[in-house]
Amino acid sequence: VFKGDFVPHLVAVDTDDSMQKVAEQIAVHSVGRRVPHKPSASGYQIQIGESLVPLQWLLSKAIGETGLKPLQWVTVDWARPAGEHL
């Protein structure tokens, strides 16, 4: 689900996809539709459970490292610009 969107989407991804591609596949269904574009964002971040996952990881690595299960939700959000904190 994209943070701020009320509609979750089932998105087909491959275990060989990078987490960047997974984030983009999720974002395409929300950004510009129910979530406004955020020009100041430096891309996306993806969260599985309580952990932010590096975008360069392959989905297969994220599954192994986080225990991600089939059909488990992940959260995509705008990446924060360098130096910006929660």
Coordinates of N, CA and C in Angstrom, one line a residue:
V1 N 0.9 -1.2 0.0 CA 0.0 0.0 0.0 C 0.9 1.2 0.0
F2 N 0.5 2.3 -0.7 CA 1.2 3.5 -0.7 C 0.7 4.3 0.5
K3 N 1.6 4.8 1.3 CA 1.2 5.6 2.5 C 0.3 6.8 2.1
G4 N -0.8 6.9 2.8 CA -1.8 8.0 2.4 C -2.9 7.5 1.5
D5 N -2.8 6.4 0.9 CA -3.8 5.9 0.0 C -4.7 4.9 0.8
F6 N -6.0 5.0 0.5 CA -6.9 4.1 1.2 C -7.2 2.9 0.5
V7 N -6.7 2.7 -0.7 CA -6.9 1.6 -1.6 C -5.7 0.7 -1.7
P8 N -5.7 -0.5 -1.1 CA -4.5 -1.4 -1.3 C -4.6 -2.1 -2.7
H9 N -3.5 -2.4 -3.2 CA -3.4 -3.1 -4.5 C -2.6 -4.3 -4.5
L10 N -3.1 -5.3 -5.1 CA -2.3 -6.6 -5.3 C -1.4 -6.4 -6.5
V11 N -0.1 -6.4 -6.4 CA 0.8 -6.0 -7.4 C 1.7 -7.3 -7.7
A12 N 1.7 -7.6 -9.0 CA 2.6 -8.8 -9.4 C 4.0 -8.3 -9.5
V13 N 4.9 -9.0 -8.8 CA 6.3 -8.7 -8.8 C 7.1 -10.0 -8.9
D14 N 8.3 -10.0 -9.3 CA 9.2 -11.1 -9.4 C 10.2 -11.1 -8.3
T15 N 10.7 -12.3 -7.8 CA 11.7 -12.3 -6.8 C 13.0 -11.7 -7.3
D16 N 13.2 -11.6 -8.6 CA 14.4 -11.0 -9.2 C 14.3 -9.5 -9.3
D17 N 13.1 -8.9 -9.0 CA 12.9 -7.4 -9.0 C 13.6 -6.8 -7.8
S18 N 14.1 -5.6 -8.1 CA 14.7 -4.8 -7.0 C 13.6 -4.2 -6.2
M19 N 13.9 -3.8 -5.0 CA 12.9 -3.2 -4.1 C 12.5 -1.9 -4.7
Q20 N 13.4 -1.2 -5.4 CA 13.0 0.0 -6.2 C 11.9 -0.2 -7.2
K21 N 12.0 -1.3 -7.9 CA 11.0 -1.7 -8.9 C 9.7 -2.0 -8.2
V22 N 9.8 -2.7 -7.1 CA 8.6 -3.1 -6.3 C 7.9 -1.8 -5.9
A23 N 8.7 -0.8 -5.3 CA 8.1 0.5 -4.9 C 7.4 1.2 -6.1
E24 N 8.1 1.2 -7.2 CA 7.5 1.8 -8.4 C 6.2 1.2 -8.9
Q25 N 6.2 -0.2 -8.8 CA 5.0 -0.9 -9.2 C 3.8 -0.6 -8.3
I26 N 4.1 -0.4 -7.0 CA 3.0 0.0 -6.1 C 2.6 1.4 -6.3
A27 N 3.6 2.3 -6.4 CA 3.3 3.8 -6.5 C 2.5 4.1 -7.8
V28 N 2.7 3.4 -8.9 CA 2.0 3.7 -10.1 C 0.5 3.6 -10.0
H29 N 0.0 2.9 -9.0 CA -1.4 2.7 -8.8 C -2.0 3.8 -7.9
S30 N -1.1 4.6 -7.2 CA -1.6 5.5 -6.2 C -1.2 7.0 -6.5
V31 N 0.0 7.2 -6.9 CA 0.5 8.5 -7.1 C -0.1 9.2 -8.3
G32 N -0.7 10.4 -8.1 CA -1.4 11.1 -9.2 C -2.8 10.7 -9.3
R33 N -3.2 9.7 -8.5 CA -4.6 9.3 -8.4 C -5.3 9.7 -7.1
R34 N -4.8 9.0 -6.0 CA -5.3 9.4 -4.7 C -4.3 10.0 -3.8
V35 N -3.0 9.9 -4.2 CA -1.9 10.5 -3.5 C -1.2 11.5 -4.4
P36 N -1.1 12.7 -4.0 CA -0.5 13.7 -4.9 C 1.0 13.5 -5.1
H37 N 1.5 13.9 -6.3 CA 2.9 13.9 -6.5 C 3.6 14.8 -5.5
K38 N 4.8 14.4 -5.1 CA 5.6 15.2 -4.2 C 6.9 15.5 -4.8
P39 N 7.0 16.7 -5.5 CA 8.2 17.0 -6.2 C 9.5 17.1 -5.4
S40 N 9.3 17.4 -4.1 CA 10.5 17.5 -3.2 C 11.1 16.2 -2.8
A41 N 10.3 15.1 -3.0 CA 10.8 13.8 -2.6 C 11.9 13.3 -3.5
S42 N 12.8 12.6 -2.9 CA 14.0 12.1 -3.7 C 13.8 10.6 -4.1
G43 N 12.5 10.2 -4.2 CA 12.2 8.8 -4.6 C 11.3 8.2 -3.6
Y44 N 11.4 6.9 -3.5 CA 10.5 6.2 -2.6 C 11.4 5.5 -1.5
Q45 N 10.7 5.1 -0.4 CA 11.2 4.2 0.6 C 10.2 3.1 0.8
I46 N 10.6 1.9 1.2 CA 9.7 0.8 1.3 C 10.0 0.2 2.7
Q47 N 8.9 -0.1 3.4 CA 8.9 -0.6 4.7 C 8.2 -2.0 4.8
I48 N 8.9 -2.9 5.4 CA 8.3 -4.2 5.6 C 8.3 -4.4 7.1
G49 N 7.1 -4.5 7.7 CA 7.0 -4.6 9.1 C 7.5 -3.3 9.7
E50 N 8.5 -3.3 10.6 CA 9.0 -2.1 11.2 C 10.3 -1.7 10.5
S51 N 10.8 -2.4 9.5 CA 12.1 -2.1 8.9 C 12.0 -1.4 7.5
L52 N 12.8 -0.4 7.3 CA 13.0 0.1 6.0 C 14.0 -0.8 5.3
V53 N 13.7 -1.1 4.0 CA 14.4 -2.0 3.3 C 15.2 -1.3 2.2
P54 N 16.5 -1.6 2.0 CA 17.3 -0.9 1.0 C 16.7 -1.2 -0.4
L55 N 16.6 -0.1 -1.2 CA 15.9 -0.2 -2.5 C 16.8 -1.0 -3.5
Q56 N 18.1 -1.2 -3.2 CA 18.9 -2.0 -4.1 C 18.8 -3.5 -3.9
W57 N 18.2 -3.9 -2.8 CA 18.0 -5.3 -2.5 C 17.0 -5.9 -3.6
L58 N 17.2 -7.1 -3.9 CA 16.3 -7.9 -4.7 C 15.1 -8.3 -3.7
L59 N 14.0 -8.5 -4.3 CA 12.9 -9.0 -3.5 C 13.2 -10.3 -2.8
S60 N 14.0 -11.2 -3.5 CA 14.3 -12.5 -2.9 C 15.2 -12.2 -1.6
K61 N 16.0 -11.2 -1.6 CA 16.8 -11.0 -0.4 C 15.9 -10.4 0.7
A62 N 15.0 -9.5 0.3 CA 14.1 -8.9 1.3 C 13.2 -10.0 2.0
I63 N 12.8 -11.0 1.2 CA 12.0 -12.1 1.7 C 12.8 -12.8 2.8
G64 N 14.1 -13.1 2.4 CA 14.9 -13.9 3.4 C 15.3 -13.1 4.6
E65 N 15.6 -11.8 4.5 CA 16.0 -11.0 5.6 C 14.9 -10.5 6.5
T66 N 13.7 -10.4 6.0 CA 12.5 -9.8 6.8 C 11.5 -10.9 7.1
G67 N 11.5 -12.0 6.4 CA 10.5 -13.0 6.6 C 9.2 -12.6 5.9
L68 N 9.2 -11.8 4.9 CA 8.0 -11.4 4.2 C 7.3 -12.6 3.6
K69 N 6.0 -12.6 3.8 CA 5.2 -13.7 3.4 C 4.4 -13.4 2.2
P70 N 3.9 -14.4 1.4 CA 3.1 -14.1 0.2 C 1.8 -13.3 0.7
L71 N 1.4 -12.3 -0.1 CA 0.3 -11.5 0.2 C 0.4 -10.6 1.4
Q72 N 1.6 -10.5 2.0 CA 1.8 -9.6 3.2 C 1.9 -8.2 2.6
W73 N 1.4 -7.2 3.3 CA 1.4 -5.9 2.9 C 2.8 -5.3 3.1
V74 N 3.3 -4.4 2.2 CA 4.4 -3.6 2.4 C 3.9 -2.2 2.3
T75 N 4.7 -1.2 2.9 CA 4.3 0.2 2.8 C 5.3 1.0 2.0
V76 N 4.9 1.7 1.0 CA 5.7 2.5 0.2 C 5.4 4.0 0.6
D77 N 6.4 4.8 0.8 CA 6.3 6.2 1.1 C 7.3 7.0 0.3
W78 N 7.1 8.3 0.4 CA 8.1 9.2 -0.3 C 9.4 9.1 0.6
A79 N 10.5 9.0 -0.1 CA 11.8 9.1 0.6 C 12.0 10.5 1.1
R80 N 12.6 10.6 2.3 CA 12.9 11.9 2.8 C 14.2 12.5 2.2
P81 N 14.2 13.7 1.9 CA 15.4 14.3 1.5 C 16.6 14.2 2.5
A82 N 17.8 14.1 2.0 CA 18.9 14.0 3.0 C 18.9 15.1 4.0
G83 N 19.1 14.7 5.3 CA 19.1 15.6 6.4 C 17.7 15.8 7.0
E84 N 16.7 15.4 6.4 CA 15.3 15.5 7.0 C 15.0 14.3 7.9
H85 N 14.6 14.5 9.0 CA 14.3 13.4 10.0 C 12.8 13.3 10.2
L86 N 12.4 12.2 10.9 CA 11.0 12.0 11.2 C 10.5 13.1 12.1

